[in-house]
Short mmCIF file of C-alpha atoms and ligand atoms in Angstrom, two decimals:
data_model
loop_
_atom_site.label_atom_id
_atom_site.label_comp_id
_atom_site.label_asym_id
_atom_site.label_seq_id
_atom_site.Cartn_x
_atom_site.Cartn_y
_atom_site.Cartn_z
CA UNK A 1 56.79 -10.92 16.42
CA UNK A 2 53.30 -11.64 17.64
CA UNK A 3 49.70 -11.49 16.21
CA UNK A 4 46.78 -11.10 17.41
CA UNK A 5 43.93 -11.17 15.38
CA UNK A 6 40.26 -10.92 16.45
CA UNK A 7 37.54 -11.74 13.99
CA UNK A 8 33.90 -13.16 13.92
CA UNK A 9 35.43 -15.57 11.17
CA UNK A 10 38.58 -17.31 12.57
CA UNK A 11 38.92 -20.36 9.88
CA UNK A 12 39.10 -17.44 7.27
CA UNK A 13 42.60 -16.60 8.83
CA UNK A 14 43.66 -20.26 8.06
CA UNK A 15 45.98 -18.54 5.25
CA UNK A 16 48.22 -17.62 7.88
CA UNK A 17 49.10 -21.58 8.39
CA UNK A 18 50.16 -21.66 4.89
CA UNK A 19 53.32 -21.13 3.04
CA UNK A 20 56.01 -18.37 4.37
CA UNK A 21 53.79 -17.03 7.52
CA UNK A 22 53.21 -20.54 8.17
CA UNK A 23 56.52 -21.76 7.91
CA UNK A 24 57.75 -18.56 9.97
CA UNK A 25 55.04 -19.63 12.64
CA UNK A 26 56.71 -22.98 12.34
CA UNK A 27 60.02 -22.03 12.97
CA UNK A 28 58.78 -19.71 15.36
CA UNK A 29 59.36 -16.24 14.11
CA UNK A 30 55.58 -15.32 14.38
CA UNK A 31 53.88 -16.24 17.31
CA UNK A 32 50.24 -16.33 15.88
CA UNK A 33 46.56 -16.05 17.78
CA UNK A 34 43.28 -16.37 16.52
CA UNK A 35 40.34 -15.52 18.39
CA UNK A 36 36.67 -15.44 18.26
CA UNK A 37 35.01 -12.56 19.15
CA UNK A 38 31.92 -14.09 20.37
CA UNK A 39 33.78 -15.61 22.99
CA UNK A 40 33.42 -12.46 24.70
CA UNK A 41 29.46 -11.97 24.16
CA UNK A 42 27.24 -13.28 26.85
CA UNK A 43 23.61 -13.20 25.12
CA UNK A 44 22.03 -16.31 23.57
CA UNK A 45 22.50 -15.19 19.95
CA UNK A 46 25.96 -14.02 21.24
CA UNK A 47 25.23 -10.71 19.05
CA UNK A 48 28.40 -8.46 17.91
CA UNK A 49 26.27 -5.46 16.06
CA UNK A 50 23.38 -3.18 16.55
CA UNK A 51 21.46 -0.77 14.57
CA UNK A 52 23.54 2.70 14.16
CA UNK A 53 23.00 5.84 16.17
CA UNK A 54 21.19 8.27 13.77
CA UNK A 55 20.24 5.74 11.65
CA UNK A 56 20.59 4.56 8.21
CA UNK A 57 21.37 0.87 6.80
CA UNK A 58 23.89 -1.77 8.10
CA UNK A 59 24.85 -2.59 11.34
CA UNK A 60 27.45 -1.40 14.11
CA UNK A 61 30.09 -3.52 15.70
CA UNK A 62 29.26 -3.34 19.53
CA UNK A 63 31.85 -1.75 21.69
CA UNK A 64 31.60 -4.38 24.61
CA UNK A 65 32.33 -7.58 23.09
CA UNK A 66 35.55 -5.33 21.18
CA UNK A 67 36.24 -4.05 24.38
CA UNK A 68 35.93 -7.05 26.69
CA UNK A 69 38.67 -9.31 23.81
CA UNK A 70 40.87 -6.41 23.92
CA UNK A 71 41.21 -6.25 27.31
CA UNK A 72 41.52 -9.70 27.57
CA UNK A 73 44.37 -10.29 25.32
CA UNK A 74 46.01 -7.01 26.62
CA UNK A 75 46.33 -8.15 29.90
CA UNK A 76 48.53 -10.99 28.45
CA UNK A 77 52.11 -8.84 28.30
CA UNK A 78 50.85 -5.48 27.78
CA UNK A 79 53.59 -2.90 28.56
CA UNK A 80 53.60 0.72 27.08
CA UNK A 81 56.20 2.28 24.27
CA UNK A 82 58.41 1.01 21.84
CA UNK A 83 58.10 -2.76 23.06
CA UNK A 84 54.48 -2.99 23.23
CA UNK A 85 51.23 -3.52 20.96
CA UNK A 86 49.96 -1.79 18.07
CA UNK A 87 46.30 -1.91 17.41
CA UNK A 88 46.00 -2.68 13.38
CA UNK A 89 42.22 -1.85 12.10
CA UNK A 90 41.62 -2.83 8.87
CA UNK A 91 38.90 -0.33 7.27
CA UNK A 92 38.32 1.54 3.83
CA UNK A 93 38.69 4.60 5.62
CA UNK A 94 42.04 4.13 6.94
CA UNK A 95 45.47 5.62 5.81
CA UNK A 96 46.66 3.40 2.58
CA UNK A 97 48.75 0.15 3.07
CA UNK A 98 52.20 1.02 1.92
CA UNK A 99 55.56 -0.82 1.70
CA UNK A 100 56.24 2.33 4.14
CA UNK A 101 54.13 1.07 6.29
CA UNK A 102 54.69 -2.59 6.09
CA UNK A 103 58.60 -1.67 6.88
CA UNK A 104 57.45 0.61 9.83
CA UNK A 105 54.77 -2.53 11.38
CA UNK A 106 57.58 -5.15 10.84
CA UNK A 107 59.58 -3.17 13.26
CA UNK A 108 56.82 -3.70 15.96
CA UNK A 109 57.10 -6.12 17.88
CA UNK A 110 53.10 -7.02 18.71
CA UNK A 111 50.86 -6.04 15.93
CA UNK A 112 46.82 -6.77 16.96
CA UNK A 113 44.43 -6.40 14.46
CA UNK A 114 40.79 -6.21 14.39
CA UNK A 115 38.97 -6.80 11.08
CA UNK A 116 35.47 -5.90 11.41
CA UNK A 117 32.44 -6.59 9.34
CA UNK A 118 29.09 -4.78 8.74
CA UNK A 119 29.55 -1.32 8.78
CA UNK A 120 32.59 -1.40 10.97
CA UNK A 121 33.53 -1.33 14.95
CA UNK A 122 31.52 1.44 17.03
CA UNK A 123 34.71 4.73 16.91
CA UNK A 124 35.09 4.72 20.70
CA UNK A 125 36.67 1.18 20.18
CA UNK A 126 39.55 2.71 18.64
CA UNK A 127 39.52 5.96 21.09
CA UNK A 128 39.73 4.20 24.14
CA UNK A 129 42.23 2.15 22.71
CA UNK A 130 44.00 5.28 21.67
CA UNK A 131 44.95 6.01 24.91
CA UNK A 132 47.10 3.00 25.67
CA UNK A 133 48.76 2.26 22.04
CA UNK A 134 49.06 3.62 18.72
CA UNK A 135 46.36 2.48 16.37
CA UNK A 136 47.09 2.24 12.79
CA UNK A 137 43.60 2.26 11.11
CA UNK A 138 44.71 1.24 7.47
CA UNK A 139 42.85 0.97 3.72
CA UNK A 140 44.49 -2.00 1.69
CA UNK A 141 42.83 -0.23 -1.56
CA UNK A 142 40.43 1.95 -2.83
CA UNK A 143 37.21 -0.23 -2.95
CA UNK A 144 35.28 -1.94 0.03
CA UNK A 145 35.40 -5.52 1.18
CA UNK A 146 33.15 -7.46 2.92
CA UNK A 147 35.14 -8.02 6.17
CA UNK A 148 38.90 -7.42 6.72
CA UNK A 149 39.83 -10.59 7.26
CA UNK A 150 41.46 -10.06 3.92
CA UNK A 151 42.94 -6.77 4.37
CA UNK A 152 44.97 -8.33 7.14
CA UNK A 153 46.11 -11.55 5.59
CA UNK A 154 47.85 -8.65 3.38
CA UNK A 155 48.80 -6.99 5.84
CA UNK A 156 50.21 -9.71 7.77
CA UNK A 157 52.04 -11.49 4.40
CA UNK A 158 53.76 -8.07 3.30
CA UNK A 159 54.94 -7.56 7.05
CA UNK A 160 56.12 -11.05 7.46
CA UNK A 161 58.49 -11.35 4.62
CA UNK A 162 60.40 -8.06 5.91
CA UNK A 163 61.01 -9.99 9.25
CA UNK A 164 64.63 -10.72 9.75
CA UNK A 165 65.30 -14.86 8.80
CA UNK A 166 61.57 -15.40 7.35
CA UNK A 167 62.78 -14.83 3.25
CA UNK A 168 65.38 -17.36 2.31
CA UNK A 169 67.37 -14.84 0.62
CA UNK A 170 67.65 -11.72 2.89
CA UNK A 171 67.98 -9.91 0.02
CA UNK A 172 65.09 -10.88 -1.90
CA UNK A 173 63.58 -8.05 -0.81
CA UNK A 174 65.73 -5.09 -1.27
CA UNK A 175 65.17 -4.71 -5.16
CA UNK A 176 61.46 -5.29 -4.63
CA UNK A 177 59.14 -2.76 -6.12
CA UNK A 178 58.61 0.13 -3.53
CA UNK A 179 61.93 -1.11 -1.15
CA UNK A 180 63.04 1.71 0.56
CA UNK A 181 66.43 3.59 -0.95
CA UNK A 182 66.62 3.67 -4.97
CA UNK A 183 63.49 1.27 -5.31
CA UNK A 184 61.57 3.62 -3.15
CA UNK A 185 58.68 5.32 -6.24
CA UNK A 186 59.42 2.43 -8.45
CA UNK A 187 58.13 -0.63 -9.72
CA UNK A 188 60.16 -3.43 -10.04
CA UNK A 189 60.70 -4.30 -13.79
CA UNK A 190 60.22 -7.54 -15.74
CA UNK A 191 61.81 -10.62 -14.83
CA UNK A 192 63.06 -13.93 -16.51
CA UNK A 193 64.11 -17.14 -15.75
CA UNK A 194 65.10 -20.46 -18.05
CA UNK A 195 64.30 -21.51 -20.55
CA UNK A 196 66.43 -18.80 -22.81
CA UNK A 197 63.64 -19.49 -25.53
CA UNK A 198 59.77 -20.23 -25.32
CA UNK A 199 57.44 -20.68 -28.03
CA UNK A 200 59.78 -18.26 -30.19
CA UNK A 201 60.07 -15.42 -27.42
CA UNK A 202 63.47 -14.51 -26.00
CA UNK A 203 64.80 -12.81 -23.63
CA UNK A 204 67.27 -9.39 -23.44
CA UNK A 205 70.63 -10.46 -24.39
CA UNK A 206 72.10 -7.99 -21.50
CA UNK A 207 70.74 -10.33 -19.16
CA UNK A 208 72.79 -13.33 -20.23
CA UNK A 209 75.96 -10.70 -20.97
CA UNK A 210 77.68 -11.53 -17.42
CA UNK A 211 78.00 -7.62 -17.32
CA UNK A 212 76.30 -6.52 -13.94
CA UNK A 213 76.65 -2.94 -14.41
CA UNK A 214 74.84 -3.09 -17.41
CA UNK A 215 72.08 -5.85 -16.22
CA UNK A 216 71.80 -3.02 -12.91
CA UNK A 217 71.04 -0.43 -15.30
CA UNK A 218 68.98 -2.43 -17.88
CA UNK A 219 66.78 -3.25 -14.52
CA UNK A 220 66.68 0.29 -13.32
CA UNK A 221 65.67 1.47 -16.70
CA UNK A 222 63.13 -0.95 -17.38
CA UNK A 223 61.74 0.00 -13.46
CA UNK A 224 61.14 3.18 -14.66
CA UNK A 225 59.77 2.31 -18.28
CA UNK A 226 56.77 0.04 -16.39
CA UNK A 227 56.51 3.35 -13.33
CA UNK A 228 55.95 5.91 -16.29
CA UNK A 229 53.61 3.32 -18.11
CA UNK A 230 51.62 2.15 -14.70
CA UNK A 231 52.17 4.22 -11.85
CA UNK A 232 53.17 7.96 -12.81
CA UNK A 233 52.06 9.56 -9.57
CA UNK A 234 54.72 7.87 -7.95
CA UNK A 235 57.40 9.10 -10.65
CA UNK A 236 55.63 12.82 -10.02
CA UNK A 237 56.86 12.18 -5.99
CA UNK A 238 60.29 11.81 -6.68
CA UNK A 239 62.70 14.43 -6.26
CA UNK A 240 65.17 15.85 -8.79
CA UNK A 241 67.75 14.47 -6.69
CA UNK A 242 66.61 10.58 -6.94
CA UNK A 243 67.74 10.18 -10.72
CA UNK A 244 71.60 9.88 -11.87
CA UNK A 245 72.08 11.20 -15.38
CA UNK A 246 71.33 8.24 -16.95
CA UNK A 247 67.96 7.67 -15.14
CA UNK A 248 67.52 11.61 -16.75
CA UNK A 249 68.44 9.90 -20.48
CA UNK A 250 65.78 6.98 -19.86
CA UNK A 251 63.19 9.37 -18.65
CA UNK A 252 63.38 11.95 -21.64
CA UNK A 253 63.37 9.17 -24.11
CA UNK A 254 60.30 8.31 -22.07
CA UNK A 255 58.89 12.17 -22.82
CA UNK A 256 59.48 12.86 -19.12
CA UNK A 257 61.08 16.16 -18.69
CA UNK A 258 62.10 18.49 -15.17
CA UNK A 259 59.62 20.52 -14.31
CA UNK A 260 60.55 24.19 -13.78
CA UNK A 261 61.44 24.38 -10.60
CA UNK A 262 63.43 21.16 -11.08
CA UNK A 263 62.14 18.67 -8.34
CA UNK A 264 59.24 16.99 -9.88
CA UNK A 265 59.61 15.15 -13.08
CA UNK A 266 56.29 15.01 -15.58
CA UNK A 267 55.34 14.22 -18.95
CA UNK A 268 56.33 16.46 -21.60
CA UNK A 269 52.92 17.12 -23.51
CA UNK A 270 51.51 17.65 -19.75
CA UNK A 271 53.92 20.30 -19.67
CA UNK A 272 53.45 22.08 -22.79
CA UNK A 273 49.58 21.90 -22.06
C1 SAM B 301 31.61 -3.36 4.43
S1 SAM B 301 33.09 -2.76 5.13
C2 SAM B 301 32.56 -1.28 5.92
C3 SAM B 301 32.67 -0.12 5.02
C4 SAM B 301 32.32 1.20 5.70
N1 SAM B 301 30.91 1.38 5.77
C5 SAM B 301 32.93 2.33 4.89
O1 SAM B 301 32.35 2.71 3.90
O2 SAM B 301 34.03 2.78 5.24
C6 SAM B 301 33.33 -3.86 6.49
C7 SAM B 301 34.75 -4.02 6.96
O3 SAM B 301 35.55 -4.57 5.93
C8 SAM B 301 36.88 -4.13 6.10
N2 SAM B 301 37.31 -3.47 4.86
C9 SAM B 301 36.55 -3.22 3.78
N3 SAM B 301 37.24 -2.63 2.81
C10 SAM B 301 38.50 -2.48 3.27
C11 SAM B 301 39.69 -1.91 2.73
N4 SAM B 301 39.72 -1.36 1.52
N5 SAM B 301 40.81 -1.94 3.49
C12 SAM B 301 40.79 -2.48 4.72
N6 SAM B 301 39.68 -3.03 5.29
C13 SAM B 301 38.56 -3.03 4.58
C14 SAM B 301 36.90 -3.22 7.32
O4 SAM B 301 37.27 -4.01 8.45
C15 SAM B 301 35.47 -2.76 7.38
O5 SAM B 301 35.11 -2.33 8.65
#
């Protein structure tokens, strides 16, 4: 896969030399660029923003210097469809960061992203660009950076683990929280590793049973234990169909309970409300 990332702070991408992007740049997987924006101004203060149309506080990404690195890095292998880039913009406004939408990116095979700063890039930046790719304009959360130079380190981490060869265990990911399949609305559950005691705290005897059937549904239980406890909107978006019988014991000892007409699960006092 390549990157491209353009930014008016390159050394804050310097994550992306570290740990499993780096070592998938290393080994190749991830073809990585960097660039300066500035390069493409041509004043002496080598400006980037400019006061907003209709104005109000903050400052406006330009659309030339956007315009003039785009094209630029375009021209380097640009081909339309399935095999060609996707513009990535990083911005509060954007549609949220999923696991969805990591899965969907890592299937891309040129992802270009361009975090902005101020009050964000001039919007016929991403129309024009519209035209020639799809552009993803994505929210990593529900607050407002700085910059998103952060959003796409994010971005680019939870992509780059999905990417065939770059997790040591090509399975590491499929019983991650969110995974697509039986993972999909849940959270992953606690985890445990040696040694069996610390500072008088155990751990769940089913785990050092040898019994996988019952460690499978100890984990799936305890998925949806931390879901209902943390993250109940996601349970809410499942359908009737997602739980076996025994998810349906967990969730009523939970106080979940079907709602009437039987897709949507929900907390029982919500219900009786
Ligand atoms: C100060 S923010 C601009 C906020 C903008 N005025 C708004 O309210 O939508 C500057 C840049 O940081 C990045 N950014 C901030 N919060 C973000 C978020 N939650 N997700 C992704 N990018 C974000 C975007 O690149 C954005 O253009």
């Amino acid at each position: 896969m390549r990157l491209d990332v353009v930014t008016i702070f390159p050394e804050y991408l310097e994550p992306l030399n570290v740990s499993l992007v780096g070592k998938a740049r290393a080994r190749g997987q991830l073809d990585v660029h960097v660039h300066d924006l500035r390069q493409w101004t041509y004043d002496r203060h080598n400006t980037v923003d400019d006061t907003p149309y209709g104005g109000g506080p903050g400052m406006v990404m330009k659309t030339e210097p956007w315009g003039d690195a785009l094209d630029s890095l375009l021209a380097d292998g640009y081909e339309a469809g399935d095999g060609g880039p996707v513009l990535v913009v990083p911005t509060p406004s954007g549609r949220p960061f999923t696991q969805e939408l990591a899965v969907e990116l890592s299937e891309r095979p040129w992802l270009v992203f361009t975090p902005a700063r101020y009050e964000g890039i001039d919007r016929r930046v991403m129309d024009e660009y519209a035209a020639r790719m799809p552009v993803y304009e994505v929210s990593i959360g529900d607050y407002v950076l700085a910059g998103g130079e952060a959003a796409v380190l994010v971005i680019t981490e939870a992509v780059a683990r999905l990417l065939p060869g770059v997790l040591g265990n090509a399975a590491s990911h499929r019983d991650d929280s969110f995974a697509p399949g039986a993972m999909a609305n849940l959270l992953e559950g606690p985890v445990y590793t040696k040694p069996p005691e610390w500072r008088g705290r155990g751990i769940p005897d089913v785990l050092l049973s040898g019994h996988h059937g019952k460690i499978a549904r100890w984990r799936r239980d305890e998925a949806l234990r931390r879901t209902a406890l943390n993250r109940p909107d996601l349970l809410e978006r499942c359908a009737a169909a997602d739980f076996d019988k025994k998810d349906r014991e967990m969730l009523s000892i939970l106080g979940w309970a079907p709602e009437p007409g039987g897709r949507f699960w929900r907390k029982v006092q919500d219900v009786e409300e």
